[in-house]
C-alpha cells in the first residue's frame, strides 16, 4: 500500500481519468491545476492543495466527470486500499453516515454526484485543511521509510535507588528533510490511522535489535533489556508474531532481552486477539510492559489475565508528585497494587531528586525521566 502513494506527473492536456471509468484512486493536487468537465458547459478548475475523484472511490461507482491537467501537474494518488483502511478506522456511525449520504446523493441527483459546480456542498475549510495535512503527512511518511529519515533514540531506564542503568526504551524520531525533527506525537497518530505504523513498527524493532549489541555493553546487569513500543494496529497484522520472531532470529537478538511496551488500548480494542498474541510473544521469551498506566480506564484486575511483567506509571502522575500529595497517593497505591499481583514498576517522567526519593520510599523498582537521562542517539550513549 505504501508504494501506491507515489506522485504522478501529468503534462498539460493529459487526461487523468474519464467519465464512466471505474476509479481506483482519489487525487491530491500537489502542484499545477486540473480542469474537471461534466459536459461542454460545465467546467471547473481545481488547483494546488485541492482533492478530486474521492466520491467514486468511496461508493465504487463510475466516474461522473473527466479530468484533464491544464498545466504540468503533480498529483498524489490516494488508493482505494488506503481510503478503505481509513474508513475502517473511522467511527462506525460516521462511516455509515458518509456512505448513506453518498448513496442518497447519487440516487436523488440525476446530475452526477461529483459536481464541482455545486456550491451547496461547502466543506468547512478547517476540516479540509486538516485532511490535506493528513494526506501530505501520510505520503511523506511512506517516503521517510524509504529515504531512511527515521532514527531511534534511547532513553535510560534505571534502578531508582542506585540510579544504576537497567535498560533502555527505544523512541522514534523523524528527521524530516525540510521541517527538521518531528515529534512522534505528531506523525504516529497518522501512521496508526493509515496502517503505516505496521511497517514503521517492524523497522523500529529491527533497528533496536541492530543497536542492541552496542547498547548492551553500557549495562552492567544480569538481565538487561531494550523496550520497544507496540501500537494497536501492529497486532492486527496476521503474521505479526512470526515477523517479530524472524527479526529476532535474523538479528541474533535474545528474545528475553526484548521488552514490548503496550498501552491498555491494545488490549481493549481486541481483547481475545491481544491475549493470543501477547501469550505467543511471551512464549518466545520476550517480556511485556503496560505503558502509560493511570491514563486509561481499566483496572489492573481486568488486565491480570494478560502476561504482563512490568507496569509503567504515566508521567502525568509522577512529574510533580513531590508537591502534590494527591498524585503521590496515586503513585504509591499503583505501586502497591502492581506488587500485589507480581509486577515490577517503572515510574515515567521522573524529573527531580525529590521525586526519586519518594519513589525509593514507595518501593518502586525502576525510573525513567530527565533526572536519569533524556532520549539520545546510540552514538551519544
Ligand atoms: P511513551 O512511550 O510514554 O514515551 C515516553 C515519552 O516521554 C517520550 O516522548 C519521552 O521523550 C518523554 N519523556 C521521558 N522522560 C521525560 C521527562 O522526564 N519529562 C518529560 N516531560 N517527558 C519525558 P516521545 O519520545 O516524544 O514519545 C512520545 C510517545 O510516542 C511515546 O510515549 C510513545 O507512545 C510513542 N512512541 C515513540 N516511539 C515509538 C515507536 O517506536 N513506536 C510506537 N508505536 N510508539 C512510539
Ligand atoms: Ca513507552
Ligand atoms: Ca509511557
Short mmCIF file of C-alpha atoms and ligand atoms in Angstrom, two decimals:
data_model
loop_
_atom_site.label_atom_id
_atom_site.label_comp_id
_atom_site.label_asym_id
_atom_site.label_seq_id
_atom_site.Cartn_x
_atom_site.Cartn_y
_atom_site.Cartn_z
CA UNK A 1 0.00 0.00 0.00
CA UNK A 2 2.82 2.41 0.80
CA UNK A 3 4.30 2.01 -2.67
CA UNK A 4 1.00 3.10 -4.20
CA UNK A 5 1.38 6.59 -2.80
CA UNK A 6 3.83 7.67 -5.50
CA UNK A 7 3.43 11.03 -7.19
CA UNK A 8 2.20 11.15 -10.80
CA UNK A 9 3.15 13.91 -13.20
CA UNK A 10 0.69 14.84 -15.97
CA UNK A 11 1.68 17.23 -18.75
CA UNK A 12 -0.75 19.96 -19.86
CA UNK A 13 -3.73 18.44 -21.69
CA UNK A 14 -3.24 14.88 -20.38
CA UNK A 15 -6.38 13.09 -19.18
CA UNK A 16 -6.20 11.91 -15.56
CA UNK A 17 -9.44 9.95 -15.83
CA UNK A 18 -12.56 9.91 -17.99
CA UNK A 19 -16.23 9.97 -17.22
CA UNK A 20 -17.58 6.39 -16.99
CA UNK A 21 -14.29 4.81 -15.91
CA UNK A 22 -14.15 2.89 -12.65
CA UNK A 23 -11.84 4.75 -10.32
CA UNK A 24 -9.14 3.22 -8.18
CA UNK A 25 -7.70 6.47 -6.83
CA UNK A 26 -8.63 9.85 -5.50
CA UNK A 27 -6.04 12.57 -6.16
CA UNK A 28 -4.47 15.33 -4.19
CA UNK A 29 -3.05 18.16 -6.35
CA UNK A 30 0.43 18.81 -5.10
CA UNK A 31 1.33 21.21 -7.89
CA UNK A 32 -0.32 22.55 -11.06
CA UNK A 33 -4.04 22.56 -11.90
CA UNK A 34 -6.71 20.36 -13.44
CA UNK A 35 -9.94 21.01 -15.26
CA UNK A 36 -13.00 18.97 -14.41
CA UNK A 37 -15.67 18.69 -17.10
CA UNK A 38 -19.09 17.18 -16.65
CA UNK A 39 -20.06 18.29 -20.18
CA UNK A 40 -19.11 21.12 -22.56
CA UNK A 41 -20.86 23.76 -20.48
CA UNK A 42 -19.87 22.77 -17.01
CA UNK A 43 -16.19 23.06 -16.36
CA UNK A 44 -14.31 23.81 -13.18
CA UNK A 45 -10.68 24.32 -12.43
CA UNK A 46 -9.02 22.99 -9.29
CA UNK A 47 -5.55 23.94 -8.15
CA UNK A 48 -2.79 23.17 -5.72
CA UNK A 49 -3.98 21.64 -2.44
CA UNK A 50 -7.38 20.54 -3.78
CA UNK A 51 -8.67 16.99 -3.78
CA UNK A 52 -10.70 15.27 -6.50
CA UNK A 53 -12.04 11.87 -7.50
CA UNK A 54 -12.90 10.87 -3.95
CA UNK A 55 -16.58 10.07 -4.32
CA UNK A 56 -16.27 7.29 -6.93
CA UNK A 57 -13.60 5.85 -4.73
CA UNK A 58 -15.82 5.56 -1.71
CA UNK A 59 -19.06 4.40 -3.31
CA UNK A 60 -17.49 2.23 -6.05
CA UNK A 61 -19.49 3.80 -8.92
CA UNK A 62 -18.13 5.02 -12.27
CA UNK A 63 -16.52 8.44 -12.55
CA UNK A 64 -19.02 11.17 -13.31
CA UNK A 65 -16.61 13.67 -14.83
CA UNK A 66 -13.50 13.84 -16.98
CA UNK A 67 -10.38 15.41 -15.51
CA UNK A 68 -7.51 16.88 -17.52
CA UNK A 69 -4.29 18.57 -16.47
CA UNK A 70 -4.26 22.20 -17.63
CA UNK A 71 -0.60 22.69 -16.95
CA UNK A 72 2.21 20.43 -15.86
CA UNK A 73 0.57 18.88 -12.79
CA UNK A 74 1.85 16.74 -9.94
CA UNK A 75 -0.73 14.50 -8.26
CA UNK A 76 -0.53 12.27 -5.23
CA UNK A 77 -2.88 9.34 -5.85
CA UNK A 78 -4.77 8.13 -2.80
CA UNK A 79 -5.51 4.46 -3.45
CA UNK A 80 -8.80 2.80 -2.56
CA UNK A 81 -6.94 0.44 -0.19
CA UNK A 82 -5.83 3.45 1.84
CA UNK A 83 -9.31 5.01 1.85
CA UNK A 84 -10.77 1.68 2.94
CA UNK A 85 -8.21 1.43 5.69
CA UNK A 86 -9.09 4.95 6.87
CA UNK A 87 -12.81 4.20 6.64
CA UNK A 88 -12.38 1.04 8.71
CA UNK A 89 -10.79 3.13 11.44
CA UNK A 90 -13.48 5.77 11.33
CA UNK A 91 -16.19 5.72 13.91
CA UNK A 92 -18.87 3.31 12.54
CA UNK A 93 -21.57 5.96 12.86
CA UNK A 94 -19.56 8.44 10.80
CA UNK A 95 -18.79 5.75 8.21
CA UNK A 96 -22.44 4.79 7.95
CA UNK A 97 -23.48 8.43 7.65
CA UNK A 98 -20.93 9.09 4.93
CA UNK A 99 -21.95 6.08 2.85
CA UNK A 100 -25.67 6.84 3.28
CA UNK A 101 -25.23 10.45 2.23
CA UNK A 102 -23.34 9.36 -0.88
CA UNK A 103 -25.98 6.78 -1.76
CA UNK A 104 -28.83 9.29 -1.37
CA UNK A 105 -26.90 11.90 -3.29
CA UNK A 106 -26.30 9.60 -6.23
CA UNK A 107 -29.96 8.45 -6.14
CA UNK A 108 -31.68 11.83 -5.90
CA UNK A 109 -29.44 13.83 -8.20
CA UNK A 110 -29.92 12.84 -11.79
CA UNK A 111 -26.90 15.02 -12.12
CA UNK A 112 -23.57 13.41 -11.34
CA UNK A 113 -22.57 13.23 -7.72
CA UNK A 114 -19.17 14.64 -8.45
CA UNK A 115 -20.42 18.06 -9.46
CA UNK A 116 -17.64 20.57 -8.98
CA UNK A 117 -20.00 23.48 -9.66
CA UNK A 118 -22.15 22.57 -6.66
CA UNK A 119 -21.99 25.39 -4.22
CA UNK A 120 -24.37 23.89 -1.66
CA UNK A 121 -21.77 21.41 -0.56
CA UNK A 122 -19.43 23.75 1.21
CA UNK A 123 -16.84 21.95 3.15
CA UNK A 124 -15.57 23.65 6.24
CA UNK A 125 -12.13 25.00 5.44
CA UNK A 126 -10.70 23.79 8.71
CA UNK A 127 -11.70 20.20 8.05
CA UNK A 128 -10.31 20.40 4.56
CA UNK A 129 -7.02 21.83 5.75
CA UNK A 130 -6.53 19.11 8.31
CA UNK A 131 -7.43 16.39 5.79
CA UNK A 132 -4.91 17.87 3.38
CA UNK A 133 -2.25 17.92 6.06
CA UNK A 134 -3.06 14.31 6.91
CA UNK A 135 -2.69 13.20 3.28
CA UNK A 136 0.57 15.05 2.79
CA UNK A 137 1.92 13.65 6.03
CA UNK A 138 0.99 10.06 5.19
CA UNK A 139 2.64 10.48 1.80
CA UNK A 140 5.77 11.85 3.43
CA UNK A 141 5.78 9.04 5.98
CA UNK A 142 5.97 6.43 3.22
CA UNK A 143 8.90 8.28 1.67
CA UNK A 144 10.54 8.68 5.07
CA UNK A 145 10.78 4.91 5.47
CA UNK A 146 12.35 4.54 2.02
CA UNK A 147 14.68 7.51 2.46
CA UNK A 148 15.83 6.40 5.92
CA UNK A 149 14.63 9.58 7.63
CA UNK A 150 13.60 7.77 10.81
CA UNK A 151 16.03 7.40 13.69
CA UNK A 152 15.87 5.66 17.03
CA UNK A 153 16.80 7.43 20.23
CA UNK A 154 17.21 5.58 23.51
CA UNK A 155 16.25 6.74 26.98
CA UNK A 156 17.82 5.11 30.05
CA UNK A 157 15.65 3.15 32.48
CA UNK A 158 17.41 2.96 35.86
CA UNK A 159 17.10 1.33 39.28
CA UNK A 160 15.52 4.05 41.39
CA UNK A 161 17.69 3.54 44.48
CA UNK A 162 21.16 3.26 42.94
CA UNK A 163 20.46 5.05 39.62
CA UNK A 164 22.21 2.04 38.01
CA UNK A 165 21.30 1.52 34.36
CA UNK A 166 18.89 -1.39 33.83
CA UNK A 167 17.74 -0.95 30.22
CA UNK A 168 16.70 1.49 27.52
CA UNK A 169 13.45 2.49 25.85
CA UNK A 170 13.64 2.95 22.08
CA UNK A 171 11.86 6.13 20.93
CA UNK A 172 11.39 7.01 17.28
CA UNK A 173 12.45 10.35 15.81
CA UNK A 174 11.71 11.64 12.31
CA UNK A 175 14.42 13.80 10.85
CA UNK A 176 12.31 15.47 8.16
CA UNK A 177 14.33 16.93 5.25
CA UNK A 178 12.52 20.32 5.41
CA UNK A 179 10.98 20.51 8.88
CA UNK A 180 13.77 19.01 10.98
CA UNK A 181 12.80 16.73 13.87
CA UNK A 182 9.08 15.96 14.02
CA UNK A 183 7.78 14.55 17.30
CA UNK A 184 6.22 11.07 17.31
CA UNK A 185 3.13 12.66 18.85
CA UNK A 186 2.51 14.41 15.52
CA UNK A 187 3.13 11.68 12.97
CA UNK A 188 2.40 8.42 14.80
CA UNK A 189 -1.37 9.04 15.10
CA UNK A 190 -1.48 9.49 11.29
CA UNK A 191 0.64 6.37 10.72
CA UNK A 192 -1.61 4.49 13.13
CA UNK A 193 -4.71 5.53 11.19
CA UNK A 194 -3.32 4.68 7.76
CA UNK A 195 -1.79 1.37 8.88
CA UNK A 196 1.72 2.63 8.04
CA UNK A 197 2.61 2.02 11.69
CA UNK A 198 2.93 -1.70 10.87
CA UNK A 199 5.95 -1.11 8.65
CA UNK A 200 7.31 1.57 10.95
CA UNK A 201 6.93 -0.75 13.96
CA UNK A 202 8.88 -3.50 12.23
CA UNK A 203 11.57 -1.01 11.26
CA UNK A 204 11.81 0.16 14.91
CA UNK A 205 12.12 -3.40 16.16
CA UNK A 206 14.81 -4.27 13.63
CA UNK A 207 16.76 -1.07 14.31
CA UNK A 208 16.62 -1.68 18.08
CA UNK A 209 17.95 -5.22 17.57
CA UNK A 210 20.80 -3.88 15.39
CA UNK A 211 21.73 -1.26 18.02
CA UNK A 212 21.37 -3.63 20.95
CA UNK A 213 24.86 -5.22 20.98
CA UNK A 214 26.38 -1.73 21.49
CA UNK A 215 23.74 -0.54 23.98
CA UNK A 216 24.06 -3.73 25.96
CA UNK A 217 27.71 -3.03 26.71
CA UNK A 218 26.59 0.08 28.65
CA UNK A 219 24.60 -2.02 31.14
CA UNK A 220 26.30 -3.96 33.94
CA UNK A 221 23.27 -6.12 34.74
CA UNK A 222 22.37 -9.75 34.61
CA UNK A 223 19.10 -9.14 32.76
CA UNK A 224 19.47 -6.03 30.57
CA UNK A 225 16.60 -5.11 28.27
CA UNK A 226 15.58 -2.79 25.48
CA UNK A 227 11.94 -1.68 25.42
CA UNK A 228 10.12 -1.20 22.13
CA UNK A 229 6.67 0.38 21.86
CA UNK A 230 3.88 -1.58 20.19
CA UNK A 231 0.88 0.15 18.70
CA UNK A 232 -2.65 -1.37 18.49
CA UNK A 233 -2.66 -1.66 14.68
CA UNK A 234 0.51 -3.75 14.70
CA UNK A 235 -1.34 -6.62 16.35
CA UNK A 236 -3.90 -6.72 13.53
CA UNK A 237 -1.16 -7.79 11.11
CA UNK A 238 -1.95 -11.52 10.71
CA UNK A 239 1.73 -12.53 10.63
CA UNK A 240 2.81 -10.25 13.46
CA UNK A 241 4.31 -12.80 15.86
CA UNK A 242 6.13 -14.61 13.04
CA UNK A 243 7.53 -11.30 11.79
CA UNK A 244 8.81 -10.40 15.26
CA UNK A 245 10.33 -13.85 15.61
CA UNK A 246 12.03 -13.60 12.20
CA UNK A 247 13.57 -10.22 13.06
CA UNK A 248 14.90 -11.54 16.40
CA UNK A 249 16.35 -14.58 14.68
CA UNK A 250 17.93 -12.65 11.79
CA UNK A 251 19.46 -10.06 14.09
CA UNK A 252 20.65 -12.64 16.62
CA UNK A 253 18.70 -10.91 19.36
CA UNK A 254 18.00 -12.87 22.56
CA UNK A 255 14.15 -12.67 22.92
CA UNK A 256 14.50 -12.41 26.71
CA UNK A 257 16.28 -9.07 26.30
CA UNK A 258 13.39 -7.54 24.38
CA UNK A 259 10.59 -5.89 26.31
CA UNK A 260 7.49 -4.82 24.41
CA UNK A 261 5.52 -1.85 25.73
CA UNK A 262 1.83 -1.64 25.05
CA UNK A 263 -0.94 0.57 26.32
CA UNK A 264 -4.24 -0.76 27.53
CA UNK A 265 -5.82 0.40 24.22
CA UNK A 266 -4.08 -2.54 22.57
CA UNK A 267 -5.93 -4.88 24.92
CA UNK A 268 -9.26 -3.05 24.96
CA UNK A 269 -9.56 -2.88 21.16
CA UNK A 270 -9.09 -6.63 20.59
CA UNK A 271 -9.09 -8.43 23.97
CA UNK A 272 -9.02 -12.02 22.67
CA UNK A 273 -6.57 -11.38 19.83
CA UNK A 274 -4.34 -9.49 22.25
CA UNK A 275 -4.39 -12.40 24.70
CA UNK A 276 -3.41 -14.86 21.98
CA UNK A 277 -0.63 -12.70 20.53
CA UNK A 278 0.76 -11.48 23.84
CA UNK A 279 0.87 -15.06 25.11
CA UNK A 280 2.71 -16.09 21.94
CA UNK A 281 5.22 -13.25 22.39
CA UNK A 282 5.97 -14.23 25.98
CA UNK A 283 6.20 -17.89 24.91
CA UNK A 284 9.19 -16.98 22.72
CA UNK A 285 10.74 -15.38 25.80
CA UNK A 286 10.03 -11.65 25.39
CA UNK A 287 8.68 -9.58 28.25
CA UNK A 288 5.75 -7.19 28.28
CA UNK A 289 5.22 -3.83 29.97
CA UNK A 290 1.92 -1.99 30.33
CA UNK A 291 2.61 1.62 29.28
CA UNK A 292 1.03 4.90 30.48
CA UNK A 293 -0.75 3.27 33.42
CA UNK A 294 -3.33 5.54 35.01
CA UNK A 295 -4.36 7.37 31.84
CA UNK A 296 -6.95 4.79 30.78
CA UNK A 297 -9.96 3.29 32.39
CA UNK A 298 -9.20 -0.37 33.02
CA UNK A 299 -8.34 -1.63 36.42
CA UNK A 300 -5.30 -3.77 36.95
CA UNK A 301 -7.59 -6.66 37.86
CA UNK A 302 -9.06 -6.77 34.34
CA UNK A 303 -5.56 -6.75 32.90
CA UNK A 304 -4.41 -9.54 35.19
CA UNK A 305 -5.13 -12.31 32.71
CA UNK A 306 -2.53 -10.86 30.33
CA UNK A 307 1.10 -11.98 30.70
CA UNK A 308 2.42 -8.52 31.69
CA UNK A 309 5.54 -8.33 33.86
CA UNK A 310 6.04 -4.57 34.24
CA UNK A 311 3.79 -1.63 34.96
CA UNK A 312 4.83 1.82 33.76
CA UNK A 313 3.17 4.62 35.70
CA UNK A 314 2.40 7.56 33.43
CA UNK A 315 4.40 10.73 33.86
CA UNK A 316 1.29 12.86 34.48
CA UNK A 317 1.17 11.26 37.95
CA UNK A 318 4.90 11.10 38.56
CA UNK A 319 6.06 14.59 37.48
CA UNK A 320 5.14 16.92 40.32
CA UNK A 321 4.25 14.17 42.82
CA UNK A 322 6.71 15.73 45.29
CA UNK A 323 4.46 18.78 45.58
CA UNK A 324 1.08 17.05 45.21
CA UNK A 325 0.06 14.62 47.99
CA UNK A 326 -2.87 13.56 45.79
CA UNK A 327 -0.55 12.49 42.92
CA UNK A 328 1.88 10.87 45.36
CA UNK A 329 -1.06 8.86 46.77
CA UNK A 330 -1.99 7.59 43.30
CA UNK A 331 1.62 6.61 42.56
CA UNK A 332 2.02 4.84 45.92
CA UNK A 333 -1.18 2.83 45.55
CA UNK A 334 -0.40 1.92 41.91
CA UNK A 335 2.98 0.58 43.05
CA UNK A 336 1.40 -1.41 45.89
CA UNK A 337 -1.25 -2.84 43.58
CA UNK A 338 1.32 -3.81 40.93
CA UNK A 339 3.46 -5.55 43.55
CA UNK A 340 0.44 -7.40 44.94
CA UNK A 341 -0.02 -9.12 41.55
CA UNK A 342 3.68 -9.74 40.99
CA UNK A 343 4.58 -6.89 38.61
CA UNK A 344 7.63 -4.65 38.86
CA UNK A 345 7.19 -0.92 38.31
CA UNK A 346 8.79 1.80 36.18
CA UNK A 347 7.90 5.39 37.10
CA UNK A 348 7.95 7.57 33.96
CA UNK A 349 8.83 11.25 33.76
CA UNK A 350 10.99 11.49 36.89
CA UNK A 351 12.47 14.96 36.70
CA UNK A 352 13.68 15.80 40.21
CA UNK A 353 15.68 14.31 43.07
CA UNK A 354 12.76 14.67 45.46
CA UNK A 355 10.52 12.64 43.14
CA UNK A 356 13.22 9.99 43.01
CA UNK A 357 13.45 9.87 46.82
CA UNK A 358 9.70 9.43 47.16
CA UNK A 359 9.77 6.56 44.67
CA UNK A 360 12.51 4.84 46.70
CA UNK A 361 10.32 5.24 49.78
CA UNK A 362 7.34 3.72 47.91
CA UNK A 363 9.40 0.68 46.88
CA UNK A 364 9.36 1.41 43.15
CA UNK A 365 12.00 -0.60 41.24
CA UNK A 366 12.78 1.46 38.15
CA UNK A 367 12.58 5.04 36.93
CA UNK A 368 12.83 6.83 33.61
CA UNK A 369 12.93 10.56 33.08
CA UNK A 370 15.09 13.59 32.67
CA UNK A 371 16.57 13.09 36.17
CA UNK A 372 18.21 9.94 34.75
CA UNK A 373 18.74 10.92 31.13
CA UNK A 374 16.97 12.20 28.04
CA UNK A 375 16.50 10.11 24.89
CA UNK A 376 19.73 10.19 22.86
CA UNK A 377 21.05 8.55 19.69
CA UNK A 378 23.12 5.43 20.24
CA UNK A 379 26.37 7.23 19.35
CA UNK A 380 25.91 9.61 22.32
CA UNK A 381 25.08 6.95 24.91
P1 LIG B 1 5.93 6.97 25.84
O1 LIG B 1 6.06 5.54 25.42
O2 LIG B 1 5.18 7.25 27.08
O3 LIG B 1 7.40 7.52 25.89
C1 LIG B 1 7.86 8.40 26.86
C2 LIG B 1 7.80 9.81 26.38
O4 LIG B 1 8.04 10.69 27.48
C3 LIG B 1 8.88 10.14 25.36
O5 LIG B 1 8.35 11.12 24.47
C4 LIG B 1 9.98 10.75 26.21
O6 LIG B 1 10.85 11.59 25.48
C5 LIG B 1 9.14 11.53 27.21
N1 LIG B 1 9.86 11.73 28.48
C6 LIG B 1 10.71 10.87 29.08
N2 LIG B 1 11.13 11.36 30.24
C7 LIG B 1 10.54 12.56 30.42
C8 LIG B 1 10.58 13.55 31.47
O7 LIG B 1 11.26 13.42 32.48
N3 LIG B 1 9.81 14.64 31.30
C9 LIG B 1 9.06 14.82 30.20
N4 LIG B 1 8.33 15.95 30.11
N5 LIG B 1 8.98 13.92 29.18
C10 LIG B 1 9.72 12.80 29.30
P2 LIG B 1 8.45 10.94 22.92
O8 LIG B 1 9.77 10.37 22.56
O9 LIG B 1 8.04 12.24 22.34
O10 LIG B 1 7.38 9.84 22.59
C11 LIG B 1 6.03 10.10 22.74
C12 LIG B 1 5.23 8.84 22.53
O11 LIG B 1 5.30 8.40 21.18
C13 LIG B 1 5.72 7.67 23.35
O12 LIG B 1 5.26 7.83 24.65
C14 LIG B 1 5.11 6.51 22.61
O13 LIG B 1 3.75 6.35 22.96
C15 LIG B 1 5.16 6.98 21.17
N6 LIG B 1 6.32 6.37 20.52
C16 LIG B 1 7.61 6.79 20.47
N7 LIG B 1 8.36 5.95 19.74
C17 LIG B 1 7.54 4.96 19.30
C18 LIG B 1 7.71 3.80 18.49
O14 LIG B 1 8.80 3.46 18.04
N8 LIG B 1 6.58 3.03 18.25
C19 LIG B 1 5.35 3.34 18.75
N9 LIG B 1 4.35 2.55 18.48
N10 LIG B 1 5.18 4.42 19.54
C20 LIG B 1 6.24 5.22 19.81
CA1 LIG B 2 6.55 3.63 26.05
CA1 LIG B 3 4.70 5.87 28.61
#
